[in-house]
Amino acid sequence: EVKRIPQAAFISQALFSPDGTLLGTANANAWEITLWNTNSAQAIKTLTGFETAAPVYSFQFGSDGKTILWIARGTLQPMNIESATLGPSINHEDFISAAALSADGNLIATAAAGTVEGEFKPIVTLWDAENGQSLAVFSNEDPFNALAFSPHANLLAAGSNEKVLFWDIANHTSLGAITTASGLVSSVQFSPDGTHLITATDEGLVQLWRVEK
């Protein structure tokens, strides 16, 4: 059975929650996200409160299933879905190209160019989700296009040009990289058990990788 979501507003984005029980839709004419029950197609609540000077915004569900990440150009702000409480505003020097929340909800990773030791370059920043404090910064020659935490939040993967870089989250150290065949890596995702990683490039290449323990 096909269920139709009744929306009078222009919808700029629609996403499922990690467990598939919720559908989130972003209103292009207002700073609000409506959450829908996917079984009944009934609206549950509307989330508001996020504000920036940017005229457009996007959102994504956090992998913890309890958080939404509001994103507008160089600003990211988490929101607890149940309480509609906003977390810290996390600001960047440049536009955010990718973001991810760890499954335990404790860490946020963002990709955006920034200044490192006096040089403006593509970076990935690891943040404390509760207070917005920067915990680590990882730089690269090429822009980052995708981010993903492993299910147990012990690894962070970042897609770039023809490669995926990895970091040990506990020690904030590099674990090297894998090289894809071609193109910008536009999507990275760990399997639910953390044993595999899937990557996709802008040239239509999809690859499945085994994650060594």
XYZ file of N, CA, C and O in Angstrom:
852
model
N 0.846 -1.193 0.000
C 0.000 0.000 0.000
C 0.885 1.247 0.000
O 1.848 1.352 0.762
N 0.557 2.192 -0.877
C 1.285 3.453 -0.965
C 0.593 4.487 -0.097
O -0.613 4.732 -0.244
N 1.326 5.081 0.819
C 0.761 6.113 1.671
C 1.277 7.476 1.209
O 2.463 7.637 0.920
N 0.402 8.440 1.135
C 0.778 9.780 0.713
C 0.879 10.697 1.928
O -0.006 10.725 2.770
N 1.995 11.407 1.998
C 2.210 12.349 3.089
C 1.575 13.678 2.713
O 1.973 14.315 1.739
N 0.559 14.140 3.457
C -0.104 15.403 3.118
C 0.739 16.600 3.538
O 0.907 16.879 4.715
N 1.324 17.292 2.571
C 2.150 18.455 2.862
C 1.773 19.591 1.927
O 1.795 19.446 0.709
N 1.423 20.733 2.512
C 1.104 21.906 1.696
C 2.365 22.676 1.335
O 2.424 23.363 0.327
N 3.407 22.569 2.164
C 4.649 23.308 1.947
C 5.510 22.625 0.887
O 5.362 21.444 0.609
N 6.410 23.410 0.310
C 7.367 22.862 -0.643
C 8.429 22.076 0.122
O 9.093 22.612 1.002
N 8.599 20.806 -0.208
C 9.517 19.939 0.511
C 10.878 19.949 -0.175
O 11.003 19.605 -1.350
N 11.904 20.318 0.570
C 13.249 20.359 0.000
C 14.043 19.093 0.286
O 15.059 18.833 -0.365
N 13.591 18.284 1.253
C 14.339 17.102 1.649
C 13.416 16.149 2.394
O 12.541 16.573 3.149
N 13.605 14.853 2.187
C 12.840 13.834 2.912
C 13.767 12.663 3.211
O 14.418 12.132 2.310
N 13.847 12.273 4.502
C 14.766 11.223 4.927
C 14.093 10.290 5.927
O 13.283 10.738 6.741
N 14.465 9.006 5.885
C 14.026 8.055 6.891
C 14.985 8.071 8.079
O 16.189 8.292 7.927
N 14.449 7.809 9.267
C 15.285 7.615 10.449
C 16.022 6.293 10.316
O 15.647 5.447 9.494
N 17.091 6.063 11.096
C 17.864 4.825 10.962
C 17.039 3.545 11.091
O 17.322 2.562 10.408
N 16.017 3.536 11.972
C 15.207 2.325 12.135
C 13.990 2.296 11.216
O 13.216 1.336 11.229
N 13.816 3.342 10.412
C 12.737 3.366 9.436
C 11.368 3.697 9.976
O 10.385 3.705 9.226
N 11.240 4.011 11.258
C 9.927 4.286 11.838
C 9.478 5.720 11.610
O 8.289 6.015 11.737
N 10.420 6.594 11.306
C 10.097 8.003 11.091
C 10.534 8.465 9.713
O 11.539 7.985 9.173
N 9.768 9.385 9.172
C 10.153 10.105 7.965
C 10.249 11.578 8.325
O 9.331 12.127 8.940
N 11.366 12.193 7.992
C 11.525 13.624 8.231
C 11.451 14.391 6.935
O 12.045 13.985 5.931
N 10.689 15.484 6.933
C 10.593 16.330 5.741
C 10.949 17.762 6.112
O 10.511 18.274 7.147
N 11.756 18.396 5.271
C 12.184 19.768 5.512
C 11.355 20.720 4.667
O 11.180 20.509 3.461
N 10.845 21.755 5.299
C 10.061 22.777 4.629
C 11.017 23.808 4.037
O 11.803 24.422 4.750
N 10.951 24.010 2.733
C 11.848 24.951 2.071
C 11.488 26.405 2.364
O 12.308 27.298 2.148
N 10.282 26.637 2.872
C 9.829 28.008 3.116
C 9.908 28.411 4.583
O 9.569 29.536 4.935
N 10.344 27.501 5.447
C 10.428 27.800 6.876
C 11.510 26.924 7.488
O 11.881 25.884 6.941
N 12.026 27.370 8.646
C 13.053 26.599 9.339
C 12.366 25.544 10.200
O 12.261 25.679 11.420
N 11.879 24.483 9.567
C 11.183 23.462 10.322
C 11.280 22.100 9.645
O 11.387 22.002 8.418
N 11.282 21.071 10.479
C 11.292 19.688 10.020
C 10.084 18.988 10.619
O 9.885 19.018 11.836
N 9.288 18.382 9.777
C 8.129 17.636 10.250
C 8.468 16.152 10.284
O 9.029 15.612 9.330
N 8.150 15.508 11.399
C 8.377 14.077 11.556
C 7.063 13.327 11.392
O 6.042 13.702 11.984
N 7.100 12.262 10.601
C 5.917 11.477 10.279
C 6.105 10.025 10.702
O 7.209 9.490 10.587
N 5.036 9.402 11.171
C 5.040 7.968 11.420
C 4.924 7.265 10.069
O 3.968 7.490 9.320
N 5.897 6.416 9.736
C 5.898 5.820 8.404
C 4.782 4.793 8.204
O 4.386 4.525 7.074
N 4.256 4.222 9.289
C 3.171 3.255 9.153
C 1.821 3.920 8.941
O 1.025 3.485 8.116
N 1.584 4.990 9.703
C 0.279 5.650 9.634
C 0.253 6.856 8.705
O -0.820 7.360 8.373
N 1.455 7.357 8.320
C 1.578 8.573 7.509
C 0.996 9.783 8.233
O 0.573 10.756 7.606
N 0.976 9.727 9.576
C 0.487 10.835 10.382
C 1.655 11.645 10.930
O 2.674 11.089 11.332
N 1.495 12.967 10.950
C 2.525 13.836 11.499
C 2.607 13.657 13.004
O 1.584 13.611 13.697
N 3.823 13.539 13.523
C 4.039 13.357 14.957
C 4.383 14.667 15.633
O 3.819 15.031 16.661
N 5.336 15.391 15.048
C 5.731 16.677 15.604
C 6.488 17.475 14.564
O 6.956 16.929 13.554
N 6.610 18.756 14.823
C 7.399 19.642 13.976
C 8.525 20.237 14.806
O 8.283 20.764 15.897
N 9.750 20.112 14.314
C 10.919 20.618 15.010
C 11.307 21.990 14.469
O 11.412 22.175 13.252
N 11.500 22.933 15.372
C 11.910 24.283 14.999
C 12.943 24.777 16.018
O 13.243 24.097 16.992
N 13.464 25.966 15.772
C 14.384 26.575 16.730
C 15.766 26.818 16.176
O 16.513 27.653 16.680
N 16.131 26.087 15.122
C 17.436 26.292 14.501
C 17.384 27.540 13.627
O 16.506 27.692 12.793
N 18.343 28.433 13.824
C 18.365 29.674 13.047
C 19.796 30.052 12.700
O 20.687 29.993 13.547
N 20.014 30.431 11.439
C 21.291 31.007 11.021
C 20.992 32.073 9.978
O 19.846 32.260 9.570
N 22.038 32.763 9.550
C 21.868 33.793 8.529
C 21.747 33.198 7.133
O 21.397 33.905 6.189
N 22.043 31.917 7.001
C 21.990 31.278 5.689
C 20.544 31.133 5.217
O 19.663 30.798 6.009
N 20.279 31.360 3.923
C 18.904 31.268 3.416
C 18.420 29.843 3.203
O 17.235 29.616 3.017
N 19.319 28.883 3.210
C 18.927 27.490 2.986
C 19.524 26.611 4.075
O 20.489 26.974 4.736
N 18.950 25.439 4.256
C 19.452 24.513 5.259
C 19.140 23.088 4.826
O 18.346 22.852 3.909
N 19.775 22.141 5.479
C 19.477 20.730 5.277
C 19.520 20.042 6.638
O 19.865 20.667 7.644
N 19.167 18.780 6.670
C 19.222 18.044 7.924
C 19.561 16.594 7.632
O 19.475 16.127 6.495
N 19.969 15.878 8.657
C 20.133 14.434 8.566
C 19.891 13.815 9.930
O 20.088 14.460 10.960
N 19.409 12.587 9.915
C 19.234 11.857 11.164
C 20.592 11.370 11.650
O 21.409 10.882 10.863
N 20.824 11.487 12.952
C 22.018 10.908 13.535
C 21.862 9.402 13.616
O 20.747 8.881 13.723
N 22.978 8.684 13.576
C 22.914 7.222 13.599
C 22.479 6.667 14.951
O 22.213 5.474 15.079
N 22.385 7.529 15.972
C 21.866 7.074 17.267
C 20.348 6.946 17.260
O 19.760 6.385 18.183
N 19.692 7.479 16.225
C 18.239 7.415 16.129
C 17.511 8.373 17.039
O 16.271 8.405 17.053
N 18.245 9.188 17.791
C 17.645 10.110 18.754
C 17.913 11.574 18.420
O 17.399 12.467 19.092
N 18.721 11.798 17.392
C 19.210 13.145 17.118
C 19.020 13.514 15.661
O 19.141 12.672 14.768
N 18.737 14.792 15.437
C 18.755 15.356 14.092
C 19.889 16.378 14.034
O 20.102 17.132 14.986
N 20.616 16.377 12.940
C 21.659 17.367 12.718
C 21.148 18.409 11.735
O 20.856 18.096 10.582
N 20.996 19.635 12.211
C 20.658 20.751 11.339
C 21.957 21.272 10.720
O 22.956 21.443 11.425
N 21.955 21.572 9.425
C 23.149 22.065 8.745
C 22.768 23.216 7.831
O 21.833 23.088 7.024
N 23.480 24.335 7.951
C 23.266 25.484 7.072
C 24.620 26.092 6.744
O 25.236 26.738 7.596
N 25.095 25.829 5.558
C 26.400 26.323 5.116
C 27.493 25.915 6.088
O 27.845 24.751 6.148
N 28.013 26.833 6.882
C 29.114 26.512 7.783
C 28.695 26.237 9.212
O 29.540 26.189 10.105
N 27.409 26.051 9.455
C 26.907 25.847 10.818
C 26.206 24.505 10.943
O 25.400 24.131 10.091
N 26.508 23.790 12.010
C 25.822 22.540 12.339
C 25.358 22.612 13.780
O 26.079 23.105 14.652
N 24.138 22.109 14.037
C 23.630 22.084 15.399
C 22.777 20.836 15.601
O 21.815 20.600 14.866
N 23.122 20.016 16.588
C 22.322 18.821 16.864
C 21.059 19.176 17.650
O 21.029 20.154 18.393
N 20.023 18.357 17.490
C 18.785 18.528 18.245
C 18.275 17.176 18.697
O 18.194 16.237 17.896
N 17.928 17.064 19.971
C 17.309 15.858 20.481
C 15.874 15.775 19.954
O 15.090 16.714 20.114
N 15.535 14.672 19.316
C 14.232 14.556 18.676
C 13.099 14.560 19.697
O 12.080 15.231 19.508
N 13.242 13.820 20.786
C 12.154 13.693 21.758
C 11.865 15.018 22.459
O 10.707 15.423 22.587
N 12.911 15.710 22.918
C 12.714 16.953 23.674
C 12.741 18.201 22.812
O 12.383 19.280 23.282
N 13.177 18.061 21.546
C 13.352 19.201 20.635
C 14.331 20.226 21.200
O 14.250 21.411 20.908
N 15.286 19.757 22.007
C 16.293 20.621 22.601
C 17.514 20.699 21.700
O 18.050 19.671 21.272
N 17.962 21.933 21.427
C 19.134 22.129 20.592
C 20.412 21.958 21.403
O 20.499 22.387 22.556
N 21.410 21.341 20.796
C 22.729 21.226 21.389
C 23.582 22.410 20.981
O 23.077 23.422 20.495
N 24.899 22.306 21.144
C 25.784 23.424 20.831
C 25.826 23.733 19.341
O 25.740 22.831 18.502
N 25.960 25.012 19.008
C 26.135 25.427 17.621
C 27.605 25.274 17.260
O 28.484 25.827 17.923
N 27.873 24.520 16.205
C 29.248 24.237 15.785
C 29.507 24.971 14.474
O 28.865 24.684 13.454
N 30.422 25.915 14.499
C 30.664 26.791 13.355
C 31.994 26.482 12.669
O 32.973 26.093 13.303
N 32.011 26.692 11.357
C 33.165 26.393 10.531
C 33.544 27.607 9.681
O 32.717 28.490 9.451
N 34.761 27.595 9.175
C 35.224 28.684 8.314
C 34.636 28.589 6.914
O 34.542 29.596 6.212
N 34.274 27.401 6.486
C 33.772 27.188 5.134
C 32.526 26.312 5.182
O 32.117 25.849 6.251
N 31.925 26.064 4.011
C 30.720 25.248 3.949
C 31.019 23.817 4.407
O 32.077 23.264 4.118
N 30.053 23.209 5.077
C 30.164 21.821 5.529
C 29.821 20.902 4.360
O 28.738 20.997 3.778
N 30.741 20.002 4.025
C 30.515 19.093 2.899
C 30.031 17.719 3.350
O 29.491 16.956 2.540
N 30.235 17.375 4.623
C 29.773 16.084 5.149
C 29.735 16.160 6.664
O 30.463 16.943 7.278
N 28.880 15.335 7.268
C 28.770 15.291 8.732
C 28.288 13.914 9.150
O 27.621 13.213 8.380
N 28.642 13.521 10.367
C 28.203 12.228 10.893
C 28.144 12.308 12.408
O 28.916 13.039 13.032
N 27.220 11.558 12.989
C 27.092 11.433 14.436
C 27.340 9.977 14.800
O 26.823 9.064 14.148
N 28.136 9.740 15.836
C 28.414 8.370 16.252
C 27.151 7.705 16.786
O 26.213 8.374 17.234
N 27.137 6.371 16.753
C 25.949 5.620 17.162
C 25.594 5.822 18.628
O 24.428 5.694 19.012
N 26.579 6.137 19.468
C 26.291 6.401 20.873
C 25.904 7.849 21.129
O 25.577 8.231 22.261
N 25.930 8.673 20.077
C 25.517 10.078 20.187
C 26.531 10.987 20.840
O 26.240 12.165 21.069
N 27.737 10.501 21.109
C 28.724 11.296 21.848
C 29.630 12.138 20.967
O 30.195 13.141 21.437
N 29.795 11.746 19.707
C 30.763 12.406 18.838
C 30.122 12.867 17.536
O 29.247 12.188 16.985
N 30.573 14.013 17.065
C 30.174 14.524 15.754
C 31.438 14.711 14.928
O 32.455 15.199 15.430
N 31.388 14.311 13.674
C 32.479 14.576 12.740
C 31.948 15.448 11.612
O 30.837 15.218 11.116
N 32.723 16.458 11.240
C 32.325 17.331 10.135
C 33.488 17.501 9.173
O 34.653 17.462 9.574
N 33.168 17.718 7.909
C 34.170 18.011 6.888
C 33.907 19.402 6.342
O 32.800 19.701 5.890
N 34.918 20.257 6.412
C 34.838 21.621 5.889
C 36.246 22.190 5.874
O 37.039 21.906 6.779
N 36.567 22.980 4.888
C 37.906 23.566 4.840
C 38.114 24.501 6.024
O 37.181 25.147 6.503
N 39.356 24.558 6.520
C 39.663 25.419 7.656
C 41.158 25.662 7.743
O 41.950 25.102 6.974
N 41.545 26.494 8.667
C 42.946 26.869 8.817
C 43.653 25.931 9.784
O 43.218 25.758 10.927
N 44.731 25.325 9.320
C 45.563 24.447 10.133
C 47.005 24.918 10.009
O 47.569 24.914 8.915
N 47.563 25.369 11.132
C 48.938 25.875 11.159
C 49.169 26.928 10.080
O 50.167 26.916 9.360
N 48.197 27.839 9.969
C 48.315 28.962 9.053
C 47.959 28.664 7.608
O 48.015 29.559 6.756
N 47.561 27.425 7.313
C 47.222 27.054 5.940
C 45.759 26.645 5.854
O 45.275 25.873 6.675
N 45.056 27.181 4.852
C 43.645 26.872 4.642
C 43.557 25.623 3.780
O 44.019 25.611 2.636
N 42.972 24.543 4.328
C 42.956 23.265 3.621
C 41.731 22.448 4.030
O 41.080 22.749 5.030
N 41.411 21.398 3.265
C 40.305 20.512 3.664
C 40.626 19.812 4.978
O 41.727 19.278 5.149
N 39.671 19.810 5.896
C 39.883 19.158 7.184
C 38.632 18.400 7.617
O 37.514 18.705 7.190
N 38.850 17.408 8.457
C 37.781 16.748 9.199
C 37.999 17.072 10.663
O 39.114 16.941 11.173
N 36.949 17.526 11.334
C 37.046 17.873 12.753
C 36.158 16.945 13.566
O 35.018 16.668 13.189
N 36.706 16.464 14.662
C 35.968 15.616 15.595
C 35.537 16.473 16.774
O 36.351 17.181 17.365
N 34.234 16.435 17.109
C 33.667 17.299 18.139
C 33.011 16.484 19.247
O 32.468 15.406 18.992
N 33.008 17.047 20.445
C 32.205 16.527 21.545
C 30.769 16.984 21.304
O 30.495 18.187 21.265
N 29.841 16.052 21.126
C 28.463 16.405 20.777
C 27.736 17.136 21.897
O 26.788 17.883 21.645
N 28.166 16.930 23.127
C 27.474 17.547 24.259
C 27.827 19.017 24.429
O 26.947 19.850 24.680
N 29.115 19.358 24.264
C 29.521 20.747 24.506
C 30.075 21.463 23.282
O 30.402 22.647 23.351
N 30.210 20.753 22.161
C 30.697 21.380 20.946
C 32.185 21.646 20.914
O 32.678 22.372 20.049
N 32.939 21.052 21.829
C 34.382 21.260 21.877
C 35.080 20.442 20.800
O 34.777 19.280 20.579
N 36.057 21.074 20.115
C 36.852 20.370 19.121
C 37.820 19.415 19.817
O 38.561 19.811 20.715
N 37.822 18.148 19.389
C 38.662 17.129 20.005
C 39.882 16.795 19.156
O 40.933 16.444 19.687
N 39.743 16.869 17.840
C 40.850 16.542 16.945
C 40.561 17.113 15.564
O 39.395 17.301 15.188
N 41.631 17.387 14.826
C 41.512 17.887 13.460
C 42.410 17.039 12.557
O 43.588 16.826 12.861
N 41.842 16.554 11.448
C 42.585 15.748 10.485
C 42.553 16.480 9.140
O 41.480 16.858 8.669
N 43.702 16.685 8.513
C 43.762 17.435 7.261
C 44.055 16.514 6.076
O 44.451 15.363 6.234
N 43.868 17.071 4.886
C 44.025 16.303 3.659
C 44.279 17.264 2.506
O 43.924 18.448 2.586
N 44.885 16.783 1.427
C 45.113 17.633 0.267
C 43.823 17.862 -0.526
O 43.608 18.935 -1.085
N 42.978 16.845 -0.594
C 41.735 16.931 -1.361
C 40.536 17.063 -0.429
O 40.583 16.591 0.710
N 39.459 17.681 -0.901
C 38.256 17.831 -0.073
C 37.676 16.482 0.346
O 37.812 15.479 -0.356
N 37.010 16.480 1.493
C 36.286 15.306 1.973
C 34.834 15.424 1.544
O 34.224 16.490 1.649
N 34.260 14.306 1.075
C 32.901 14.330 0.544
C 31.914 13.463 1.316
O 30.713 13.558 1.094
N 32.419 12.612 2.219
C 31.531 11.716 2.960
C 32.215 11.289 4.240
O 33.445 11.150 4.290
N 31.409 11.068 5.291
C 31.927 10.645 6.596
C 31.054 9.546 7.171
O 29.836 9.534 6.965
N 31.676 8.647 7.917
C 30.909 7.600 8.606
C 31.694 7.081 9.794
O 32.903 6.828 9.689
N 31.008 6.937 10.928
C 31.564 6.255 12.089
C 31.247 4.764 11.980
O 30.173 4.385 11.495
N 32.156 3.924 12.464
C 31.836 2.512 12.587
C 30.797 2.344 13.696
O 30.631 3.228 14.540
N 30.069 1.216 13.720
C 28.984 1.051 14.701
C 29.404 1.231 16.152
O 28.611 1.694 16.967
N 30.630 0.865 16.484
C 31.098 0.993 17.863
C 31.902 2.272 18.083
O 32.534 2.436 19.132
N 31.881 3.165 17.094
C 32.534 4.466 17.181
C 34.031 4.379 17.453
O 34.622 5.275 18.040
N 34.651 3.285 17.014
C 36.102 3.186 17.177
C 36.856 3.603 15.926
O 38.059 3.875 15.974
N 36.143 3.693 14.791
C 36.747 4.129 13.536
C 35.940 5.252 12.918
O 34.715 5.307 13.049
N 36.644 6.145 12.214
C 35.997 7.174 11.398
C 36.534 7.040 9.987
O 37.754 7.004 9.787
N 35.632 6.937 9.014
C 36.015 6.846 7.605
C 35.616 8.132 6.896
O 34.540 8.685 7.149
N 36.480 8.604 6.005
C 36.220 9.844 5.268
C 36.523 9.634 3.797
O 37.642 9.265 3.428
N 35.528 9.868 2.950
C 35.715 9.723 1.515
C 36.294 10.983 0.909
O 35.868 12.093 1.207
N 37.284 10.804 0.027
C 37.934 11.925 -0.628
C 38.097 11.580 -2.118
O 37.317 10.802 -2.653
N 39.113 12.123 -2.760
C 39.334 11.863 -4.181
C 40.070 10.537 -4.364
O 41.238 10.419 -4.017
N 39.345 9.542 -4.869
C 39.883 8.221 -5.173
C 40.426 7.478 -3.952
O 41.233 6.549 -4.087
N 40.000 7.870 -2.745
C 40.461 7.146 -1.567
C 39.533 7.372 -0.385
O 38.745 8.318 -0.361
N 39.662 6.495 0.597
C 38.959 6.624 1.868
C 40.007 6.591 2.963
O 40.834 5.670 3.021
N 39.998 7.598 3.827
C 40.943 7.675 4.927
C 40.280 7.199 6.207
O 39.071 7.363 6.397
N 41.093 6.628 7.123
C 40.575 6.086 8.378
C 41.363 6.636 9.562
O 42.575 6.856 9.478
N 40.626 6.841 10.687
C 41.271 7.277 11.915
C 40.772 6.445 13.095
O 39.605 6.048 13.138
N 41.695 6.196 14.029
C 41.362 5.576 15.294
C 40.787 6.664 16.192
O 41.476 7.634 16.515
N 39.535 6.529 16.593
C 38.863 7.586 17.333
C 39.413 7.733 18.748
O 39.568 8.848 19.263
N 39.740 6.636 19.393
C 40.213 6.709 20.777
C 41.543 7.446 20.876
O 41.766 8.230 21.805
N 42.436 7.199 19.909
C 43.775 7.788 19.965
C 43.965 8.964 19.020
O 45.028 9.589 19.008
N 42.942 9.247 18.190
C 43.015 10.347 17.214
C 44.204 10.177 16.278
O 44.876 11.150 15.912
N 44.458 8.948 15.867
C 45.594 8.674 14.997
C 45.137 8.120 13.655
O 44.081 7.479 13.553
N 45.949 8.361 12.624
C 45.637 7.879 11.282
C 45.881 6.382 11.181
O 46.867 5.855 11.705
N 44.969 5.699 10.479
C 45.115 4.273 10.219
C 45.361 4.009 8.742
O 45.239 2.879 8.279
N 45.679 5.073 8.004
C 45.965 4.913 6.585
C 44.741 5.114 5.719
O 43.743 5.702 6.135
N 44.806 4.602 4.493
C 43.742 4.821 3.521
C 43.649 3.641 2.564
O 44.593 2.858 2.421
N 42.494 3.517 1.919
C 42.326 2.577 0.814
C 42.074 3.382 -0.446
O 41.507 4.483 -0.396
N 42.502 2.853 -1.570
C 42.365 3.557 -2.842
C 41.254 2.930 -3.668
O 41.249 1.712 -3.889
N 40.320 3.749 -4.105
C 39.251 3.283 -4.979
C 39.718 3.392 -6.423
O 40.749 3.992 -6.718
N 38.953 2.821 -7.332
C 39.385 2.782 -8.730
C 39.414 4.160 -9.377
O 40.348 4.502 -10.090
N 38.384 4.974 -9.124
C 38.327 6.284 -9.770
C 37.232 7.130 -9.136
O 36.326 6.624 -8.493
N 37.355 8.438 -9.326
C 36.294 9.361 -8.942
C 36.333 9.807 -7.496
O 37.094 9.305 -6.672
N 35.490 10.785 -7.203
C 35.331 11.279 -5.843
C 34.468 10.300 -5.054
O 33.399 9.894 -5.524
N 34.909 9.933 -3.875
C 34.112 9.037 -3.031
C 33.003 9.866 -2.396
O 33.238 10.672 -1.502
N 31.794 9.684 -2.874
C 30.661 10.511 -2.466
C 29.857 9.913 -1.323
O 29.026 10.592 -0.716
N 30.091 8.634 -1.010
C 29.332 7.995 0.056
C 30.162 6.888 0.681
O 30.821 6.112 -0.031
N 30.154 6.814 2.010
C 30.775 5.715 2.755
C 29.810 5.280 3.847
O 29.160 6.108 4.472
N 29.723 3.979 4.070
C 28.828 3.481 5.116
C 29.313 2.127 5.608
O 29.637 1.240 4.811
N 29.358 1.971 6.937
C 29.697 0.692 7.539
C 28.450 -0.190 7.610
O 27.333 0.307 7.760
N 28.653 -1.499 7.522
C 27.554 -2.427 7.751
C 27.180 -2.383 9.230
O 27.985 -1.974 10.075
N 25.950 -2.786 9.591
C 25.518 -2.714 10.994
C 26.420 -3.451 11.974
O 26.537 -3.038 13.132
N 27.091 -4.523 11.538
C 27.980 -5.247 12.444
C 29.419 -4.747 12.365
O 30.300 -5.247 13.067
N 29.685 -3.762 11.487
C 31.008 -3.168 11.405
C 32.040 -3.977 10.660
O 33.213 -3.609 10.626
N 31.641 -5.072 10.026
C 32.612 -5.938 9.353
C 32.893 -5.524 7.914
O 33.878 -5.997 7.317
N 32.052 -4.671 7.350
C 32.233 -4.253 5.962
C 32.002 -2.747 5.807
O 31.311 -2.129 6.622
N 32.585 -2.224 4.748
C 32.396 -0.821 4.387
C 32.007 -0.768 2.925
O 32.623 -1.437 2.084
N 30.988 0.011 2.620
C 30.594 0.202 1.225
C 30.937 1.625 0.811
O 30.751 2.570 1.588
N 31.486 1.772 -0.380
C 31.844 3.090 -0.903
C 31.208 3.280 -2.272
O 31.005 2.316 -3.021
N 30.895 4.532 -2.589
C 30.359 4.872 -3.905
C 31.048 6.130 -4.401
O 31.362 7.031 -3.610
N 31.323 6.185 -5.695
C 31.980 7.354 -6.279
C 31.046 8.069 -7.240
O 30.025 7.524 -7.669
N 31.444 9.305 -7.593
C 30.613 10.093 -8.502
C 30.693 9.592 -9.943
O 30.011 10.117 -10.823
N 31.508 8.567 -10.186
C 31.586 7.973 -11.514
C 30.810 6.659 -11.601
O 30.958 5.886 -12.550
N 30.008 6.391 -10.573
C 29.135 5.221 -10.604
C 29.747 3.934 -10.109
O 29.183 2.854 -10.314
N 30.894 4.026 -9.420
C 31.548 2.827 -8.909
C 31.125 2.562 -7.475
O 31.257 3.420 -6.610
N 30.639 1.355 -7.200
C 30.286 0.924 -5.855
C 31.190 -0.250 -5.491
O 31.300 -1.217 -6.259
N 31.842 -0.157 -4.320
C 32.746 -1.213 -3.887
C 32.432 -1.618 -2.448
O 32.082 -0.779 -1.621
N 32.585 -2.908 -2.167
C 32.384 -3.448 -0.832
C 33.736 -3.906 -0.288
O 34.460 -4.653 -0.941
N 34.060 -3.434 0.924
C 35.357 -3.725 1.518
C 35.162 -4.476 2.835
O 34.216 -4.210 3.576
N 36.091 -5.387 3.131
C 36.086 -6.075 4.420
C 36.901 -5.261 5.427
O 38.019 -4.839 5.113
N 36.339 -5.029 6.595
C 37.030 -4.272 7.630
C 37.766 -5.246 8.528
O 37.159 -6.100 9.181
N 39.089 -5.111 8.586
C 39.891 -5.984 9.425
C 39.829 -5.512 10.873
O 39.950 -4.322 11.167
N 39.651 -6.427 11.793
C 39.566 -6.104 13.207
C 40.941 -5.723 13.742
O 41.947 -6.249 13.301
